[in-house]
mmCIF file of C-alpha atoms in Angstrom:
data_model
loop_
_atom_site.group_PDB
_atom_site.id
_atom_site.type_symbol
_atom_site.label_atom_id
_atom_site.label_comp_id
_atom_site.label_asym_id
_atom_site.label_seq_id
_atom_site.Cartn_x
_atom_site.Cartn_y
_atom_site.Cartn_z
ATOM 1 C CA VAL A 108 0.000 0.000 0.000
ATOM 2 C CA ALA A 109 2.890 2.347 0.809
ATOM 3 C CA GLU A 110 4.573 1.558 -2.508
ATOM 4 C CA HIS A 111 1.490 2.052 -4.686
ATOM 5 C CA GLY A 112 -0.371 4.732 -2.686
ATOM 6 C CA HIS A 113 -3.609 3.007 -3.602
ATOM 7 C CA VAL A 114 -5.334 -0.012 -2.053
ATOM 8 C CA GLY A 115 -6.700 -1.250 -5.382
ATOM 9 C CA ARG A 116 -3.322 -1.173 -7.146
ATOM 10 C CA ALA A 117 -1.635 -2.758 -4.112
ATOM 11 C CA ALA A 118 -4.221 -5.585 -4.115
ATOM 12 C CA GLU A 119 -3.639 -6.165 -7.828
ATOM 13 C CA ALA A 120 0.158 -6.324 -7.291
ATOM 14 C CA LEU A 121 -0.363 -8.899 -4.517
ATOM 15 C CA GLY A 122 -2.840 -10.972 -6.539
ATOM 16 C CA LEU A 123 -5.609 -10.282 -4.016
ATOM 17 C CA GLY A 124 -9.083 -8.826 -4.209
ATOM 18 C CA GLN A 125 -9.396 -5.298 -2.802
ATOM 19 C CA PRO A 126 -11.848 -6.408 -0.047
ATOM 20 C CA ALA A 127 -9.356 -9.047 1.132
ATOM 21 C CA LEU A 128 -6.524 -6.519 1.338
ATOM 22 C CA SER A 129 -8.762 -3.967 3.090
ATOM 23 C CA MET A 130 -9.673 -6.617 5.655
ATOM 24 C CA SER A 131 -5.988 -7.457 6.199
ATOM 25 C CA LEU A 132 -5.271 -3.761 6.661
ATOM 26 C CA ARG A 133 -8.053 -3.419 9.248
ATOM 27 C CA ARG A 134 -6.700 -6.431 11.160
ATOM 28 C CA LEU A 135 -3.226 -4.879 11.154
ATOM 29 C CA GLU A 136 -4.597 -1.550 12.423
ATOM 30 C CA LYS A 137 -6.519 -3.377 15.147
ATOM 31 C CA SER A 138 -3.339 -5.182 16.197
ATOM 32 C CA ALA A 139 -1.351 -1.926 16.205
ATOM 33 C CA GLN A 140 -4.237 -0.073 17.913
ATOM 34 C CA ALA A 141 -3.679 2.856 15.550
ATOM 35 C CA LYS A 142 -4.598 4.103 12.094
ATOM 36 C CA LEU A 143 -1.873 3.158 9.626
ATOM 37 C CA VAL A 144 -3.208 4.768 6.435
ATOM 38 C CA LYS A 145 -5.301 7.792 5.604
ATOM 39 C CA ARG A 146 -7.269 8.563 2.483
ATOM 40 C CA THR A 147 -6.225 11.387 0.170
ATOM 41 C CA PRO A 148 -7.766 12.723 -3.081
ATOM 42 C CA LYS A 149 -5.216 10.598 -4.988
ATOM 43 C CA GLY A 150 -5.562 7.407 -2.954
ATOM 44 C CA VAL A 151 -4.060 6.579 0.436
ATOM 45 C CA GLU A 152 -0.853 7.441 2.279
ATOM 46 C CA LEU A 153 0.727 6.257 5.513
ATOM 47 C CA THR A 154 0.122 7.956 8.824
ATOM 48 C CA ALA A 155 3.075 8.696 11.115
ATOM 49 C CA VAL A 156 2.435 5.379 12.861
ATOM 50 C CA GLY A 157 2.245 3.611 9.502
ATOM 51 C CA SER A 158 5.569 5.112 8.400
ATOM 52 C CA ALA A 159 7.224 3.986 11.635
ATOM 53 C CA LEU A 160 5.820 0.473 11.184
ATOM 54 C CA LEU A 161 7.033 0.374 7.585
ATOM 55 C CA ALA A 162 10.604 1.187 8.659
ATOM 56 C CA HIS A 163 10.530 -1.774 11.080
ATOM 57 C CA VAL A 164 8.950 -4.048 8.479
ATOM 58 C CA ARG A 165 11.750 -3.288 6.001
ATOM 59 C CA ARG A 166 14.343 -4.290 8.575
ATOM 60 C CA LEU A 167 12.370 -7.458 9.349
ATOM 61 C CA ARG A 168 12.206 -8.296 5.647
ATOM 62 C CA LEU A 169 15.987 -7.937 5.322
ATOM 63 C CA ALA A 170 16.451 -10.151 8.383
ATOM 64 C CA ARG A 171 14.059 -12.724 6.918
ATOM 65 C CA ASP A 172 15.932 -12.709 3.609
ATOM 66 C CA ASP A 173 19.250 -13.087 5.427
ATOM 67 C CA LEU A 174 17.857 -16.049 7.364
ATOM 68 C CA ALA A 175 16.565 -17.687 4.175
ATOM 69 C CA ARG A 176 19.975 -17.291 2.520
ATOM 70 C CA GLU A 177 21.797 -18.738 5.537
ATOM 71 C CA VAL A 178 19.449 -21.739 5.716
ATOM 72 C CA SER A 179 19.869 -22.301 1.964
ATOM 73 C CA ASP A 180 23.667 -22.137 2.246
ATOM 74 C CA LEU A 181 23.656 -24.696 5.057
ATOM 75 C CA ALA A 182 21.272 -26.960 3.191
ATOM 76 C CA HIS A 183 23.456 -26.882 0.059
ATOM 77 C CA GLY A 184 26.766 -27.424 1.776
ATOM 78 C CA GLN A 185 27.527 -23.696 2.079
ATOM 79 C CA ALA A 186 27.522 -23.187 -1.690
ATOM 80 C CA GLY A 187 25.334 -20.138 -2.056
ATOM 81 C CA HIS A 188 24.694 -17.350 -4.523
ATOM 82 C CA LEU A 189 26.765 -14.166 -4.208
ATOM 83 C CA ARG A 190 25.492 -10.785 -5.468
ATOM 84 C CA ILE A 191 28.284 -8.293 -6.063
ATOM 85 C CA GLY A 192 28.132 -4.638 -7.079
ATOM 86 C CA THR A 193 31.039 -2.718 -8.612
ATOM 87 C CA GLY A 194 31.993 0.067 -11.012
ATOM 88 C CA PRO A 195 32.971 -0.381 -14.681
ATOM 89 C CA ALA A 196 36.740 0.052 -14.192
ATOM 90 C CA THR A 197 36.935 -2.583 -11.437
ATOM 91 C CA ALA A 198 34.557 -4.897 -13.307
ATOM 92 C CA GLU A 199 36.619 -4.848 -16.491
ATOM 93 C CA THR A 200 40.067 -5.104 -14.928
ATOM 94 C CA PHE A 201 40.459 -6.174 -11.307
ATOM 95 C CA LEU A 202 37.331 -8.176 -10.432
ATOM 96 C CA PRO A 203 37.572 -10.995 -13.039
ATOM 97 C CA ALA A 204 40.673 -12.460 -11.373
ATOM 98 C CA ALA A 205 38.946 -12.468 -7.976
ATOM 99 C CA CYS A 206 35.823 -14.124 -9.442
ATOM 100 C CA SER A 207 37.942 -16.766 -11.175
ATOM 101 C CA ALA A 208 39.808 -17.548 -7.957
ATOM 102 C CA LEU A 209 36.562 -17.989 -6.004
ATOM 103 C CA LEU A 210 34.926 -20.164 -8.676
ATOM 104 C CA LYS A 211 37.982 -22.433 -8.795
ATOM 105 C CA GLU A 212 37.840 -22.908 -5.013
ATOM 106 C CA ALA A 213 34.059 -23.289 -4.853
ATOM 107 C CA PRO A 214 32.635 -24.601 -8.155
ATOM 108 C CA LYS A 215 29.068 -24.696 -6.799
ATOM 109 C CA VAL A 216 29.004 -20.984 -5.985
ATOM 110 C CA THR A 217 27.081 -18.774 -8.400
ATOM 111 C CA LEU A 218 27.792 -15.081 -8.925
ATOM 112 C CA ARG A 219 25.768 -12.122 -10.160
ATOM 113 C CA ILE A 220 27.740 -8.940 -10.872
ATOM 114 C CA ALA A 221 25.945 -5.578 -11.050
ATOM 115 C CA VAL A 222 27.953 -2.805 -12.721
ATOM 116 C CA ALA A 223 26.806 0.729 -11.894
ATOM 117 C CA ASP A 224 27.719 3.994 -10.191
ATOM 118 C CA THR A 225 28.243 4.083 -6.428
ATOM 119 C CA ASP A 226 25.095 6.204 -6.045
ATOM 120 C CA VAL A 227 23.126 3.256 -7.453
ATOM 121 C CA LEU A 228 25.053 0.431 -5.789
ATOM 122 C CA LEU A 229 24.941 1.600 -2.171
ATOM 123 C CA PRO A 230 21.107 1.933 -2.029
ATOM 124 C CA SER A 231 20.879 -1.569 -3.531
ATOM 125 C CA LEU A 232 23.206 -2.801 -0.791
ATOM 126 C CA HIS A 233 21.046 -1.116 1.860
ATOM 127 C CA ASN A 234 17.901 -2.717 0.414
ATOM 128 C CA GLY A 235 19.406 -6.198 0.532
ATOM 129 C CA GLU A 236 19.585 -6.525 -3.267
ATOM 130 C CA LEU A 237 23.391 -6.891 -3.115
ATOM 131 C CA ASP A 238 25.612 -8.739 -0.643
ATOM 132 C CA ILE A 239 28.821 -6.749 -1.092
ATOM 133 C CA VAL A 240 29.918 -3.732 -3.105
ATOM 134 C CA VAL A 241 33.455 -3.037 -4.325
ATOM 135 C CA THR A 242 33.705 0.703 -4.861
ATOM 136 C CA HIS A 243 35.376 3.878 -3.645
ATOM 137 C CA ILE A 244 34.930 4.782 0.028
ATOM 138 C CA PRO A 245 33.184 8.161 0.463
ATOM 139 C CA GLN A 246 34.746 10.825 2.674
ATOM 140 C CA LEU A 247 31.781 10.564 5.040
ATOM 141 C CA PRO A 248 31.410 6.834 5.796
ATOM 142 C CA ASN A 249 27.916 5.373 6.086
ATOM 143 C CA GLN A 250 27.117 4.346 9.648
ATOM 144 C CA ASP A 251 24.988 1.386 8.509
ATOM 145 C CA LEU A 252 27.789 -0.168 6.464
ATOM 146 C CA ILE A 253 31.132 -1.783 7.169
ATOM 147 C CA GLN A 254 33.718 -0.574 4.666
ATOM 148 C CA GLU A 255 37.116 -2.254 4.499
ATOM 149 C CA LEU A 256 39.953 -0.607 2.579
ATOM 150 C CA LEU A 257 41.365 -2.637 -0.318
ATOM 151 C CA TRP A 258 43.717 -0.196 -2.049
ATOM 152 C CA ASP A 259 44.384 3.455 -2.841
ATOM 153 C CA ASP A 260 43.491 4.272 -6.409
ATOM 154 C CA GLU A 261 45.402 7.024 -8.235
ATOM 155 C CA PHE A 262 43.844 8.637 -11.297
ATOM 156 C CA VAL A 263 46.158 9.543 -14.165
ATOM 157 C CA ALA A 264 46.065 10.991 -17.667
ATOM 158 C CA TYR A 265 46.966 8.578 -20.457
ATOM 159 C CA ALA A 266 47.458 8.661 -24.218
ATOM 160 C CA SER A 267 48.518 6.580 -27.181
ATOM 161 C CA VAL A 268 52.193 5.666 -27.216
ATOM 162 C CA ASP A 269 52.317 7.651 -30.482
ATOM 163 C CA HIS A 270 50.786 10.799 -28.998
ATOM 164 C CA ARG A 271 52.902 13.947 -29.133
ATOM 165 C CA LEU A 272 52.808 14.210 -25.307
ATOM 166 C CA ALA A 273 53.790 10.569 -24.723
ATOM 167 C CA LYS A 274 57.535 11.303 -24.553
ATOM 168 C CA ARG A 275 57.511 14.955 -23.550
ATOM 169 C CA ARG A 276 58.984 15.826 -20.129
ATOM 170 C CA PRO A 277 57.700 17.693 -18.276
ATOM 171 C CA VAL A 278 54.007 17.812 -19.220
ATOM 172 C CA THR A 279 52.000 20.636 -17.663
ATOM 173 C CA LEU A 280 48.299 21.145 -17.129
ATOM 174 C CA GLY A 281 48.540 23.874 -19.754
ATOM 175 C CA ASP A 282 49.624 21.225 -22.286
ATOM 176 C CA LEU A 283 46.577 19.116 -21.425
ATOM 177 C CA ALA A 284 44.232 22.069 -21.866
ATOM 178 C CA GLN A 285 44.940 22.016 -25.600
ATOM 179 C CA GLU A 286 43.840 18.381 -26.014
ATOM 180 C CA ARG A 287 40.555 16.541 -26.552
ATOM 181 C CA TRP A 288 39.411 13.815 -24.153
ATOM 182 C CA ALA A 289 37.619 10.489 -23.993
ATOM 183 C CA THR A 290 35.731 10.220 -20.725
ATOM 184 C CA THR A 291 32.769 8.939 -18.768
ATOM 185 C CA VAL A 292 30.108 11.189 -17.315
ATOM 186 C CA GLY A 293 28.257 8.425 -15.506
ATOM 187 C CA SER A 294 30.080 5.670 -13.732
ATOM 188 C CA ALA A 295 33.280 7.526 -12.832
ATOM 189 C CA PHE A 296 31.812 10.991 -12.566
ATOM 190 C CA ARG A 297 33.761 11.962 -9.449
ATOM 191 C CA SER A 298 37.123 11.385 -11.111
ATOM 192 C CA TRP A 299 36.064 13.515 -14.067
ATOM 193 C CA GLN A 300 34.842 16.235 -11.680
ATOM 194 C CA SER A 301 38.266 16.248 -10.047
ATOM 195 C CA LEU A 302 39.899 16.910 -13.412
ATOM 196 C CA HIS A 303 37.501 19.789 -14.048
ATOM 197 C CA ARG A 304 38.298 21.267 -10.639
ATOM 198 C CA THR A 305 42.042 20.928 -11.218
ATOM 199 C CA PHE A 306 41.759 22.791 -14.530
ATOM 200 C CA ALA A 307 39.575 25.490 -12.955
ATOM 201 C CA ASP A 308 41.943 25.919 -9.985
ATOM 202 C CA HIS A 309 44.759 26.685 -12.447
ATOM 203 C CA GLY A 310 42.683 29.150 -14.470
ATOM 204 C CA LEU A 311 42.317 26.799 -17.441
ATOM 205 C CA PRO A 312 39.175 26.201 -19.532
ATOM 206 C CA PRO A 313 37.317 22.915 -18.922
ATOM 207 C CA PRO A 314 38.595 19.838 -20.780
ATOM 208 C CA GLN A 315 37.281 19.412 -24.328
ATOM 209 C CA ILE A 316 35.234 16.208 -24.496
ATOM 210 C CA ALA A 317 35.274 14.333 -27.797
ATOM 211 C CA LEU A 318 34.050 10.885 -26.666
ATOM 212 C CA VAL A 319 31.759 9.862 -23.805
ATOM 213 C CA SER A 320 31.322 6.190 -22.899
ATOM 214 C CA ASP A 321 31.002 4.155 -19.698
ATOM 215 C CA SER A 322 32.921 1.299 -21.339
ATOM 216 C CA VAL A 323 36.493 1.270 -20.057
ATOM 217 C CA MET A 324 37.855 -0.838 -22.920
ATOM 218 C CA LEU A 325 36.143 1.258 -25.585
ATOM 219 C CA ARG A 326 37.792 4.409 -24.222
ATOM 220 C CA LEU A 327 41.195 2.738 -23.891
ATOM 221 C CA ARG A 328 41.157 1.363 -27.425
ATOM 222 C CA THR A 329 39.932 4.643 -28.894
ATOM 223 C CA VAL A 330 42.657 6.592 -27.097
ATOM 224 C CA ALA A 331 45.242 4.025 -28.258
ATOM 225 C CA SER A 332 44.371 4.656 -31.904
ATOM 226 C CA SER A 333 43.691 8.408 -31.864
ATOM 227 C CA ASP A 334 45.015 11.718 -30.562
ATOM 228 C CA LEU A 335 42.545 11.778 -27.633
ATOM 229 C CA LEU A 336 43.591 11.733 -23.977
ATOM 230 C CA GLY A 337 41.974 9.640 -21.274
ATOM 231 C CA PHE A 338 41.653 9.943 -17.493
ATOM 232 C CA SER A 339 41.438 6.732 -15.495
ATOM 233 C CA SER A 340 42.808 4.632 -12.648
ATOM 234 C CA ARG A 341 46.554 3.944 -12.796
ATOM 235 C CA ARG A 342 45.803 0.244 -12.221
ATOM 236 C CA VAL A 343 43.445 0.164 -15.207
ATOM 237 C CA VAL A 344 45.952 1.813 -17.532
ATOM 238 C CA GLN A 345 48.846 -0.351 -16.353
ATOM 239 C CA LEU A 346 46.834 -3.532 -16.914
ATOM 240 C CA ALA A 347 45.764 -2.405 -20.376
ATOM 241 C CA ALA A 348 49.049 -0.874 -21.530
ATOM 242 C CA PRO A 349 50.702 -4.057 -22.886
ATOM 243 C CA HIS A 350 47.674 -4.764 -25.095
ATOM 244 C CA ALA A 351 46.168 -1.365 -25.886
ATOM 245 C CA ARG A 352 49.366 0.598 -26.667
ATOM 246 C CA VAL A 353 48.634 3.375 -24.188
ATOM 247 C CA THR A 354 50.958 5.075 -21.746
ATOM 248 C CA ILE A 355 50.570 7.155 -18.589
ATOM 249 C CA ILE A 356 51.442 10.841 -18.926
ATOM 250 C CA PRO A 357 53.080 12.184 -15.733
ATOM 251 C CA VAL A 358 51.560 15.629 -15.288
ATOM 252 C CA LYS A 359 53.004 18.203 -12.949
ATOM 253 C CA GLY A 360 50.368 19.542 -10.552
ATOM 254 C CA MET A 361 47.819 16.754 -11.012
ATOM 255 C CA ASN A 362 47.459 14.295 -8.140
ATOM 256 C CA TRP A 363 44.142 12.688 -7.206
ATOM 257 C CA ILE A 364 43.776 9.558 -5.088
ATOM 258 C CA ARG A 365 40.616 7.825 -3.909
ATOM 259 C CA HIS A 366 40.212 4.928 -1.493
ATOM 260 C CA VAL A 367 38.663 1.725 -2.848
ATOM 261 C CA GLY A 368 37.104 -0.788 -0.517
ATOM 262 C CA VAL A 369 34.523 -3.512 -0.047
ATOM 263 C CA ALA A 370 31.268 -2.605 1.712
ATOM 264 C CA TYR A 371 28.551 -4.722 3.310
ATOM 265 C CA ARG A 372 25.677 -4.162 5.734
ATOM 266 C CA LYS A 373 26.333 -4.217 9.459
ATOM 267 C CA ASP A 374 24.854 -7.250 11.199
ATOM 268 C CA ALA A 375 23.822 -8.747 7.845
ATOM 269 C CA TYR A 376 24.346 -12.410 7.041
ATOM 270 C CA LEU A 377 27.407 -12.921 4.869
ATOM 271 C CA ALA A 378 27.622 -16.328 3.217
ATOM 272 C CA PRO A 379 30.902 -18.250 3.482
ATOM 273 C CA ALA A 380 31.381 -17.512 -0.219
ATOM 274 C CA ALA A 381 31.114 -13.773 0.475
ATOM 275 C CA LEU A 382 33.617 -13.955 3.322
ATOM 276 C CA ARG A 383 36.042 -15.913 1.138
ATOM 277 C CA PHE A 384 35.565 -13.479 -1.743
ATOM 278 C CA ILE A 385 36.507 -10.575 0.540
ATOM 279 C CA GLU A 386 39.657 -12.459 1.579
ATOM 280 C CA ILE A 387 40.529 -12.992 -2.087
ATOM 281 C CA LEU A 388 40.020 -9.291 -2.825
ATOM 282 C CA LYS A 389 42.358 -8.366 0.001
#
């Protein structure tokens, strides 16, 4: 009812008749000894008591789901299904080795990897849709999550090995201001924002964007075969360099590091596979 704001639509979503759902609602209000919903011109909405009850129900649902997963793991010899969230750069470079290592150790484990921005992944983790998230650690840590540091990630400018800046020393921010860039505006938006701020702090115009894509490999390969510059994790570029013919450009005055870690809900059930996967990541 809270989700749909309408008893009729809620009954339809549950596969019930509206009278049956209304009766259930009345029984719940009688048990709570308070009104839980109130009618509005558009349908119904929760009262203050209803909103408080909903918050508790969501926690109970997460606890129920955790219990079901733990029972299933025990029943199947602690095999389990692991739901992981991560960003594009980690998914395309670092995470495959960790997944391979886990699957070799535990062939019955199944994995589902969600690739998205941190602003999407963390709410999914809170809602119990993901078990763990591998992403950057925000400056203000979330009190409901445990976040363990994995590594410090440095962002660097890179170019084709044939680019005119590839062998120049030193390279200044002023040199970069003359170039065009391949970037992402979605999944690594904070790193791109940092580059904008660095340019602005030095009185330079914003970077000229020629290509926008959330695919790490597409950007790397395009940069490798063009005169564009890229901005990405040092780890990503170093892993790709032997195959993509790109090189890191050491730039004076540009230094941006973020902390990458693994996050999971406090007091949530973590399957043995999840605990082992975290060990492998470390």
